[in-house]
């Protein structure tokens, strides 16, 4: 008999397969006290366990952007002095064995984070638990169960899936997953979105109601999983899956087409990437170029500040791979929630508004020069454009232009080739950049709108806080008016504006953005064909009339509902 269970949507989509029930072995913690003579051996034991897991992380290659974030988050925790010192103190001062010291330390850290008001930060408790479990496996010599070799297409059901579980899972055979625990901002949920598979979290005690092997349908659009569905339901979902497959075929046909609207406006649909593997996928999916190369991942994957030569080789390869298509490379955007193991950031009350991005680069000029020089040299091999993040003033742009001109003089003296007309633009993501757009565009060759930060700063809404998540909405007329203003100012100056924030990948907004005058969309690779399909069937002048109506509305709900109705 069919049973339906509901949870929180973490990633949309539909899948049908047998359930694989993933359970984890219970770990019994040794609670025996040790003698003073055992302190050295127990301390050495925990050190070796941490080193062993760190080595495992270092050996993980060819990771997606999200998997790389997980890897770096775990490495950061493993090298955190508080984590190591607390364990060591429990061993040396409280005479607790390595297992107990580790277990207590992790539980204390998890309790502190779980008690925070910020939902996004609370989700980071998963990382602490995961790191603790992985190090405990090393201590106890346990080879953990994993999802790396499933053998058949499956829907995973589990009490919880850790970041390690999802990083190592058999991506060919996992069609979707449902977990008792977890939130929609967890790493696990984000990986599901990256893989474009349905995922439902917060299903309470689903794993206790499942035996494993049951046939099921997971509907990530509705947040439901149907176990042992009847024939009628299977037929209904089979038709939905067929429609999805037909849409995929249609998108396959349009993905490589140049986009011109029915009234002739040319639009570029580009990709956001973090490494060369992402670029390879983007090219296969029909990108017109790259609208955002997140270079921070080059730094995060290294154990030192990448040298000019190391960076040059990566940028050069990317430019060659694109064969003349635009490659917009964002300069180092580190700080806020993105750290480096080999660089100590100052302690700040609010790092998101602090020492980060262009501010750090203009302070650490030698690091900035290495990157800019590498970019200049690589520009000889393709259509590279440089984009500066988190700009708030003309002064930051002019200082960077002066550094670039000095580097050009040096390269000319040494007869090293570069593109004399290298474009330098800015990522518009602060209210200051919106207000000063008319001045900034005098010195910038282009704008690209970063809607993630722009939305939260225009609305004064923390995008990671679930308590006010309903207020974080790029359809808010305040955000839309900001977008319109940015585009208008660039067009007045005879220049162009793209968008590389998540809003560009929201296909519901594609026609609206066309009406606002956007020249380039840059999104995750799996959105490229769908955006092209929508724009090829659209008329820019007609969408402009609709966009003007939306700009005149008074609240986000009204605007979003009107957009949804318009798209039908």
GROMACS .gro file of N, CA and C in nm, residues 32 316 324:
model
    9
   32UNK      N    1   3.731   0.507   2.957
   32UNK     CA    2   3.830   0.479   3.062
   32UNK      C    3   3.927   0.596   3.078
  316UNK      N    4   4.555   3.072  -1.887
  316UNK     CA    5   4.591   3.048  -2.028
  316UNK      C    6   4.511   2.930  -2.084
  324UNK      N    7   3.835   3.201  -2.808
  324UNK     CA    8   3.795   3.338  -2.843
  324UNK      C    9   3.667   3.387  -2.779
   0.00000   0.00000   0.00000
